[in-house]
């Protein structure tokens, strides 16, 4: 193998596991971003008075 090419998984099970791991990591990153986005406006809104 050339030094620029990463080693490939040996079988389809390992390839599937690698794909799932990458997808899970990306999904968790998106979920964390969404949670941060939801949290930010709520914190600023709690200090405001309502009903006046």
mmJSON file of the N, C-alpha and C atoms, coordinates in Angstrom:
{"data_MODEL":{"atom_site":{
"group_PDB":["ATOM","ATOM","ATOM","ATOM","ATOM","ATOM","ATOM","ATOM","ATOM","ATOM","ATOM","ATOM","ATOM","ATOM","ATOM","ATOM","ATOM","ATOM","ATOM","ATOM","ATOM","ATOM","ATOM","ATOM","ATOM","ATOM","ATOM","ATOM","ATOM","ATOM","ATOM","ATOM","ATOM","ATOM","ATOM","ATOM","ATOM","ATOM","ATOM","ATOM","ATOM","ATOM","ATOM","ATOM","ATOM","ATOM","ATOM","ATOM","ATOM","ATOM","ATOM","ATOM","ATOM","ATOM","ATOM","ATOM","ATOM","ATOM","ATOM","ATOM","ATOM","ATOM","ATOM","ATOM","ATOM","ATOM","ATOM","ATOM","ATOM","ATOM","ATOM","ATOM","ATOM","ATOM","ATOM","ATOM","ATOM","ATOM","ATOM","ATOM","ATOM","ATOM","ATOM","ATOM","ATOM","ATOM","ATOM","ATOM","ATOM","ATOM","ATOM","ATOM","ATOM","ATOM","ATOM","ATOM","ATOM","ATOM","ATOM","ATOM","ATOM","ATOM","ATOM","ATOM","ATOM","ATOM","ATOM","ATOM","ATOM","ATOM","ATOM","ATOM","ATOM","ATOM","ATOM","ATOM","ATOM","ATOM","ATOM","ATOM","ATOM","ATOM","ATOM","ATOM","ATOM","ATOM","ATOM","ATOM","ATOM","ATOM","ATOM","ATOM","ATOM","ATOM","ATOM","ATOM","ATOM","ATOM","ATOM","ATOM","ATOM","ATOM","ATOM","ATOM","ATOM","ATOM","ATOM","ATOM","ATOM","ATOM","ATOM","ATOM","ATOM","ATOM","ATOM","ATOM"],
"id":[1,2,3,4,5,6,7,8,9,10,11,12,13,14,15,16,17,18,19,20,21,22,23,24,25,26,27,28,29,30,31,32,33,34,35,36,37,38,39,40,41,42,43,44,45,46,47,48,49,50,51,52,53,54,55,56,57,58,59,60,61,62,63,64,65,66,67,68,69,70,71,72,73,74,75,76,77,78,79,80,81,82,83,84,85,86,87,88,89,90,91,92,93,94,95,96,97,98,99,100,101,102,103,104,105,106,107,108,109,110,111,112,113,114,115,116,117,118,119,120,121,122,123,124,125,126,127,128,129,130,131,132,133,134,135,136,137,138,139,140,141,142,143,144,145,146,147,148,149,150,151,152,153,154,155,156],
"type_symbol":["N","C","C","N","C","C","N","C","C","N","C","C","N","C","C","N","C","C","N","C","C","N","C","C","N","C","C","N","C","C","N","C","C","N","C","C","N","C","C","N","C","C","N","C","C","N","C","C","N","C","C","N","C","C","N","C","C","N","C","C","N","C","C","N","C","C","N","C","C","N","C","C","N","C","C","N","C","C","N","C","C","N","C","C","N","C","C","N","C","C","N","C","C","N","C","C","N","C","C","N","C","C","N","C","C","N","C","C","N","C","C","N","C","C","N","C","C","N","C","C","N","C","C","N","C","C","N","C","C","N","C","C","N","C","C","N","C","C","N","C","C","N","C","C","N","C","C","N","C","C","N","C","C","N","C","C"],
"label_atom_id":["N","CA","C","N","CA","C","N","CA","C","N","CA","C","N","CA","C","N","CA","C","N","CA","C","N","CA","C","N","CA","C","N","CA","C","N","CA","C","N","CA","C","N","CA","C","N","CA","C","N","CA","C","N","CA","C","N","CA","C","N","CA","C","N","CA","C","N","CA","C","N","CA","C","N","CA","C","N","CA","C","N","CA","C","N","CA","C","N","CA","C","N","CA","C","N","CA","C","N","CA","C","N","CA","C","N","CA","C","N","CA","C","N","CA","C","N","CA","C","N","CA","C","N","CA","C","N","CA","C","N","CA","C","N","CA","C","N","CA","C","N","CA","C","N","CA","C","N","CA","C","N","CA","C","N","CA","C","N","CA","C","N","CA","C","N","CA","C","N","CA","C","N","CA","C","N","CA","C","N","CA","C"],
"label_alt_id":[null,null,null,null,null,null,null,null,null,null,null,null,null,null,null,null,null,null,null,null,null,null,null,null,null,null,null,null,null,null,null,null,null,null,null,null,null,null,null,null,null,null,null,null,null,null,null,null,null,null,null,null,null,null,null,null,null,null,null,null,null,null,null,null,null,null,null,null,null,null,null,null,null,null,null,null,null,null,null,null,null,null,null,null,null,null,null,null,null,null,null,null,null,null,null,null,null,null,null,null,null,null,null,null,null,null,null,null,null,null,null,null,null,null,null,null,null,null,null,null,null,null,null,null,null,null,null,null,null,null,null,null,null,null,null,null,null,null,null,null,null,null,null,null,null,null,null,null,null,null,null,null,null,null,null,null],
"label_comp_id":["UNK","UNK","UNK","UNK","UNK","UNK","UNK","UNK","UNK","UNK","UNK","UNK","UNK","UNK","UNK","UNK","UNK","UNK","UNK","UNK","UNK","UNK","UNK","UNK","UNK","UNK","UNK","UNK","UNK","UNK","UNK","UNK","UNK","UNK","UNK","UNK","UNK","UNK","UNK","UNK","UNK","UNK","UNK","UNK","UNK","UNK","UNK","UNK","UNK","UNK","UNK","UNK","UNK","UNK","UNK","UNK","UNK","UNK","UNK","UNK","UNK","UNK","UNK","UNK","UNK","UNK","UNK","UNK","UNK","UNK","UNK","UNK","UNK","UNK","UNK","UNK","UNK","UNK","UNK","UNK","UNK","UNK","UNK","UNK","UNK","UNK","UNK","UNK","UNK","UNK","UNK","UNK","UNK","UNK","UNK","UNK","UNK","UNK","UNK","UNK","UNK","UNK","UNK","UNK","UNK","UNK","UNK","UNK","UNK","UNK","UNK","UNK","UNK","UNK","UNK","UNK","UNK","UNK","UNK","UNK","UNK","UNK","UNK","UNK","UNK","UNK","UNK","UNK","UNK","UNK","UNK","UNK","UNK","UNK","UNK","UNK","UNK","UNK","UNK","UNK","UNK","UNK","UNK","UNK","UNK","UNK","UNK","UNK","UNK","UNK","UNK","UNK","UNK","UNK","UNK","UNK"],
"label_asym_id":["A","A","A","A","A","A","A","A","A","A","A","A","A","A","A","A","A","A","A","A","A","A","A","A","A","A","A","A","A","A","A","A","A","A","A","A","A","A","A","A","A","A","A","A","A","A","A","A","A","A","A","A","A","A","A","A","A","A","A","A","A","A","A","A","A","A","A","A","A","A","A","A","A","A","A","A","A","A","A","A","A","A","A","A","A","A","A","A","A","A","A","A","A","A","A","A","A","A","A","A","A","A","A","A","A","A","A","A","A","A","A","A","A","A","A","A","A","A","A","A","A","A","A","A","A","A","A","A","A","A","A","A","A","A","A","A","A","A","A","A","A","A","A","A","A","A","A","A","A","A","A","A","A","A","A","A"],
"label_entity_id":["1","1","1","1","1","1","1","1","1","1","1","1","1","1","1","1","1","1","1","1","1","1","1","1","1","1","1","1","1","1","1","1","1","1","1","1","1","1","1","1","1","1","1","1","1","1","1","1","1","1","1","1","1","1","1","1","1","1","1","1","1","1","1","1","1","1","1","1","1","1","1","1","1","1","1","1","1","1","1","1","1","1","1","1","1","1","1","1","1","1","1","1","1","1","1","1","1","1","1","1","1","1","1","1","1","1","1","1","1","1","1","1","1","1","1","1","1","1","1","1","1","1","1","1","1","1","1","1","1","1","1","1","1","1","1","1","1","1","1","1","1","1","1","1","1","1","1","1","1","1","1","1","1","1","1","1"],
"label_seq_id":[1,1,1,2,2,2,3,3,3,4,4,4,5,5,5,6,6,6,7,7,7,8,8,8,9,9,9,10,10,10,11,11,11,12,12,12,13,13,13,14,14,14,15,15,15,16,16,16,17,17,17,18,18,18,19,19,19,20,20,20,21,21,21,22,22,22,23,23,23,24,24,24,25,25,25,26,26,26,27,27,27,28,28,28,29,29,29,30,30,30,31,31,31,32,32,32,33,33,33,34,34,34,35,35,35,36,36,36,37,37,37,38,38,38,39,39,39,40,40,40,41,41,41,42,42,42,43,43,43,44,44,44,45,45,45,46,46,46,47,47,47,48,48,48,49,49,49,50,50,50,51,51,51,52,52,52],
"pdbx_PDB_ins_code":[null,null,null,null,null,null,null,null,null,null,null,null,null,null,null,null,null,null,null,null,null,null,null,null,null,null,null,null,null,null,null,null,null,null,null,null,null,null,null,null,null,null,null,null,null,null,null,null,null,null,null,null,null,null,null,null,null,null,null,null,null,null,null,null,null,null,null,null,null,null,null,null,null,null,null,null,null,null,null,null,null,null,null,null,null,null,null,null,null,null,null,null,null,null,null,null,null,null,null,null,null,null,null,null,null,null,null,null,null,null,null,null,null,null,null,null,null,null,null,null,null,null,null,null,null,null,null,null,null,null,null,null,null,null,null,null,null,null,null,null,null,null,null,null,null,null,null,null,null,null,null,null,null,null,null,null],
"Cartn_x":[0.837,0.0,0.872,0.385,1.119,0.86,1.754,1.599,0.406,-0.119,-1.242,-2.587,-2.674,-3.937,-4.04,-5.122,-5.297,-5.646,-5.31,-5.651,-7.163,-7.653,-9.09,-9.464,-10.699,-11.135,-11.043,-10.799,-10.559,-11.83,-12.954,-14.179,-15.36,-16.493,-17.665,-18.181,-18.024,-18.479,-17.677,-16.385,-15.552,-15.854,-16.118,-16.46,-17.774,-18.735,-20.035,-19.871,-19.08,-18.854,-18.195,-17.244,-16.577,-17.561,-18.434,-19.448,-20.409,-20.865,-21.799,-21.16,-19.896,-19.181,-19.083,-18.767,-18.666,-20.028,-21.074,-22.416,-22.875,-22.577,-22.951,-22.241,-20.968,-20.195,-20.773,-21.125,-21.707,-23.071,-23.87,-25.194,-25.087,-24.174,-24.003,-23.569,-22.711,-22.291,-23.467,-24.335,-25.525,-26.452,-26.647,-27.53,-26.997,-25.69,-25.098,-25.282,-25.109,-25.32,-26.767,-27.706,-29.119,-29.44,-28.878,-29.123,-28.569,-27.381,-26.799,-27.655,-28.148,-28.967,-30.282,-30.86,-32.102,-31.865,-30.737,-30.446,-30.179,-29.493,-29.093,-30.261,-31.301,-32.402,-33.174,-33.301,-34.035,-33.365,-32.061,-31.35,-31.551,-31.558,-31.744,-33.193,-34.129,-35.547,-35.997,-35.294,-35.703,-35.621,-34.737,-34.548,-35.578,-36.337,-37.336,-38.615,-39.337,-40.61,-41.703,-42.661,-43.749,-45.069,-45.992,-47.323,-47.482,-46.542,-46.686,-46.684],
"Cartn_y":[-1.192,0.0,1.242,2.252,3.513,4.224,5.08,5.739,6.696,7.127,8.063,7.386,6.091,5.378,4.725,5.028,4.361,2.898,2.03,0.613,0.433,-0.454,-0.701,-1.828,-1.809,-2.922,-4.239,-5.316,-6.606,-7.242,-7.021,-7.654,-6.692,-7.141,-6.267,-5.89,-6.759,-6.449,-5.289,-5.295,-4.204,-2.908,-3.008,-1.826,-1.227,-2.09,-1.63,-0.953,-1.551,-0.98,0.393,0.538,1.825,2.877,2.495,3.425,3.853,2.891,3.196,4.098,3.845,4.666,6.108,6.308,7.655,8.348,7.612,8.186,8.57,7.738,8.026,9.276,9.394,10.562,11.842,11.802,12.968,13.307,12.291,12.492,13.113,12.634,13.189,14.649,14.977,16.365,17.261,16.793,17.578,17.746,16.688,16.763,17.743,17.751,18.686,20.124,20.373,21.717,22.15,21.261,21.589,21.883,21.107,21.318,22.666,23.018,24.318,25.451,25.3,26.336,26.516,25.426,25.512,26.116,25.837,26.287,27.787,28.338,29.745,30.722,30.67,31.636,31.485,30.282,30.064,30.755,30.737,31.356,32.86,33.486,34.929,35.294,34.447,34.723,34.563,33.854,33.608,34.869,35.787,36.988,38.071,37.923,38.914,38.675,39.767,39.619,39.375,38.553,38.22,38.74,39.055,39.443,40.91,41.747,43.175,43.993],
"Cartn_z":[0.0,0.0,0.0,-0.656,-0.648,0.677,1.108,2.41,2.472,1.324,1.329,1.521,1.243,1.376,2.749,3.492,4.785,4.565,5.506,5.353,5.364,4.502,4.413,5.377,5.884,6.735,5.97,6.705,6.07,5.521,6.14,5.648,5.73,5.243,5.178,6.567,7.54,8.896,9.474,9.249,9.739,8.99,7.695,6.904,7.401,7.676,8.18,9.529,10.393,11.716,11.615,10.71,10.519,10.005,9.063,8.542,9.638,10.433,11.512,12.564,12.862,13.837,13.356,12.09,11.527,11.518,11.175,11.147,12.55,13.525,14.902,15.405,15.092,15.514,14.913,13.636,12.974,13.577,13.855,14.437,15.825,16.626,17.97,17.899,16.954,16.775,16.432,15.536,15.173,16.364,17.124,18.289,19.333,19.547,20.504,20.041,18.741,18.202,18.396,18.133,18.297,19.756,20.662,22.089,22.537,22.06,22.402,21.849,20.636,20.012,20.774,21.242,22.002,23.375,23.972,25.326,25.383,24.42,24.438,24.56,23.735,23.856,25.166,25.673,26.917,28.093,28.15,29.264,29.267,28.11,28.048,28.334,27.996,28.196,29.638,30.458,31.842,32.696,32.369,33.172,32.86,31.786,31.418,32.21,32.513,33.208,32.191,32.551,31.635,32.196,31.301,31.721,32.04,31.799,32.08,30.847],
"occupancy":[1.0,1.0,1.0,1.0,1.0,1.0,1.0,1.0,1.0,1.0,1.0,1.0,1.0,1.0,1.0,1.0,1.0,1.0,1.0,1.0,1.0,1.0,1.0,1.0,1.0,1.0,1.0,1.0,1.0,1.0,1.0,1.0,1.0,1.0,1.0,1.0,1.0,1.0,1.0,1.0,1.0,1.0,1.0,1.0,1.0,1.0,1.0,1.0,1.0,1.0,1.0,1.0,1.0,1.0,1.0,1.0,1.0,1.0,1.0,1.0,1.0,1.0,1.0,1.0,1.0,1.0,1.0,1.0,1.0,1.0,1.0,1.0,1.0,1.0,1.0,1.0,1.0,1.0,1.0,1.0,1.0,1.0,1.0,1.0,1.0,1.0,1.0,1.0,1.0,1.0,1.0,1.0,1.0,1.0,1.0,1.0,1.0,1.0,1.0,1.0,1.0,1.0,1.0,1.0,1.0,1.0,1.0,1.0,1.0,1.0,1.0,1.0,1.0,1.0,1.0,1.0,1.0,1.0,1.0,1.0,1.0,1.0,1.0,1.0,1.0,1.0,1.0,1.0,1.0,1.0,1.0,1.0,1.0,1.0,1.0,1.0,1.0,1.0,1.0,1.0,1.0,1.0,1.0,1.0,1.0,1.0,1.0,1.0,1.0,1.0,1.0,1.0,1.0,1.0,1.0,1.0],
"B_iso_or_equiv":[0.0,0.0,0.0,0.0,0.0,0.0,0.0,0.0,0.0,0.0,0.0,0.0,0.0,0.0,0.0,0.0,0.0,0.0,0.0,0.0,0.0,0.0,0.0,0.0,0.0,0.0,0.0,0.0,0.0,0.0,0.0,0.0,0.0,0.0,0.0,0.0,0.0,0.0,0.0,0.0,0.0,0.0,0.0,0.0,0.0,0.0,0.0,0.0,0.0,0.0,0.0,0.0,0.0,0.0,0.0,0.0,0.0,0.0,0.0,0.0,0.0,0.0,0.0,0.0,0.0,0.0,0.0,0.0,0.0,0.0,0.0,0.0,0.0,0.0,0.0,0.0,0.0,0.0,0.0,0.0,0.0,0.0,0.0,0.0,0.0,0.0,0.0,0.0,0.0,0.0,0.0,0.0,0.0,0.0,0.0,0.0,0.0,0.0,0.0,0.0,0.0,0.0,0.0,0.0,0.0,0.0,0.0,0.0,0.0,0.0,0.0,0.0,0.0,0.0,0.0,0.0,0.0,0.0,0.0,0.0,0.0,0.0,0.0,0.0,0.0,0.0,0.0,0.0,0.0,0.0,0.0,0.0,0.0,0.0,0.0,0.0,0.0,0.0,0.0,0.0,0.0,0.0,0.0,0.0,0.0,0.0,0.0,0.0,0.0,0.0,0.0,0.0,0.0,0.0,0.0,0.0],
"pdbx_formal_charge":[null,null,null,null,null,null,null,null,null,null,null,null,null,null,null,null,null,null,null,null,null,null,null,null,null,null,null,null,null,null,null,null,null,null,null,null,null,null,null,null,null,null,null,null,null,null,null,null,null,null,null,null,null,null,null,null,null,null,null,null,null,null,null,null,null,null,null,null,null,null,null,null,null,null,null,null,null,null,null,null,null,null,null,null,null,null,null,null,null,null,null,null,null,null,null,null,null,null,null,null,null,null,null,null,null,null,null,null,null,null,null,null,null,null,null,null,null,null,null,null,null,null,null,null,null,null,null,null,null,null,null,null,null,null,null,null,null,null,null,null,null,null,null,null,null,null,null,null,null,null,null,null,null,null,null,null],
"auth_seq_id":[1,1,1,2,2,2,3,3,3,4,4,4,5,5,5,6,6,6,7,7,7,8,8,8,9,9,9,10,10,10,11,11,11,12,12,12,13,13,13,14,14,14,15,15,15,16,16,16,17,17,17,18,18,18,19,19,19,20,20,20,21,21,21,22,22,22,23,23,23,24,24,24,25,25,25,26,26,26,27,27,27,28,28,28,29,29,29,30,30,30,31,31,31,32,32,32,33,33,33,34,34,34,35,35,35,36,36,36,37,37,37,38,38,38,39,39,39,40,40,40,41,41,41,42,42,42,43,43,43,44,44,44,45,45,45,46,46,46,47,47,47,48,48,48,49,49,49,50,50,50,51,51,51,52,52,52],
"auth_comp_id":["UNK","UNK","UNK","UNK","UNK","UNK","UNK","UNK","UNK","UNK","UNK","UNK","UNK","UNK","UNK","UNK","UNK","UNK","UNK","UNK","UNK","UNK","UNK","UNK","UNK","UNK","UNK","UNK","UNK","UNK","UNK","UNK","UNK","UNK","UNK","UNK","UNK","UNK","UNK","UNK","UNK","UNK","UNK","UNK","UNK","UNK","UNK","UNK","UNK","UNK","UNK","UNK","UNK","UNK","UNK","UNK","UNK","UNK","UNK","UNK","UNK","UNK","UNK","UNK","UNK","UNK","UNK","UNK","UNK","UNK","UNK","UNK","UNK","UNK","UNK","UNK","UNK","UNK","UNK","UNK","UNK","UNK","UNK","UNK","UNK","UNK","UNK","UNK","UNK","UNK","UNK","UNK","UNK","UNK","UNK","UNK","UNK","UNK","UNK","UNK","UNK","UNK","UNK","UNK","UNK","UNK","UNK","UNK","UNK","UNK","UNK","UNK","UNK","UNK","UNK","UNK","UNK","UNK","UNK","UNK","UNK","UNK","UNK","UNK","UNK","UNK","UNK","UNK","UNK","UNK","UNK","UNK","UNK","UNK","UNK","UNK","UNK","UNK","UNK","UNK","UNK","UNK","UNK","UNK","UNK","UNK","UNK","UNK","UNK","UNK","UNK","UNK","UNK","UNK","UNK","UNK"],
"auth_asym_id":["A","A","A","A","A","A","A","A","A","A","A","A","A","A","A","A","A","A","A","A","A","A","A","A","A","A","A","A","A","A","A","A","A","A","A","A","A","A","A","A","A","A","A","A","A","A","A","A","A","A","A","A","A","A","A","A","A","A","A","A","A","A","A","A","A","A","A","A","A","A","A","A","A","A","A","A","A","A","A","A","A","A","A","A","A","A","A","A","A","A","A","A","A","A","A","A","A","A","A","A","A","A","A","A","A","A","A","A","A","A","A","A","A","A","A","A","A","A","A","A","A","A","A","A","A","A","A","A","A","A","A","A","A","A","A","A","A","A","A","A","A","A","A","A","A","A","A","A","A","A","A","A","A","A","A","A"],
"auth_atom_id":["N","CA","C","N","CA","C","N","CA","C","N","CA","C","N","CA","C","N","CA","C","N","CA","C","N","CA","C","N","CA","C","N","CA","C","N","CA","C","N","CA","C","N","CA","C","N","CA","C","N","CA","C","N","CA","C","N","CA","C","N","CA","C","N","CA","C","N","CA","C","N","CA","C","N","CA","C","N","CA","C","N","CA","C","N","CA","C","N","CA","C","N","CA","C","N","CA","C","N","CA","C","N","CA","C","N","CA","C","N","CA","C","N","CA","C","N","CA","C","N","CA","C","N","CA","C","N","CA","C","N","CA","C","N","CA","C","N","CA","C","N","CA","C","N","CA","C","N","CA","C","N","CA","C","N","CA","C","N","CA","C","N","CA","C","N","CA","C","N","CA","C","N","CA","C","N","CA","C","N","CA","C"],
"pdbx_PDB_model_num":[1,1,1,1,1,1,1,1,1,1,1,1,1,1,1,1,1,1,1,1,1,1,1,1,1,1,1,1,1,1,1,1,1,1,1,1,1,1,1,1,1,1,1,1,1,1,1,1,1,1,1,1,1,1,1,1,1,1,1,1,1,1,1,1,1,1,1,1,1,1,1,1,1,1,1,1,1,1,1,1,1,1,1,1,1,1,1,1,1,1,1,1,1,1,1,1,1,1,1,1,1,1,1,1,1,1,1,1,1,1,1,1,1,1,1,1,1,1,1,1,1,1,1,1,1,1,1,1,1,1,1,1,1,1,1,1,1,1,1,1,1,1,1,1,1,1,1,1,1,1,1,1,1,1,1,1]
}}}
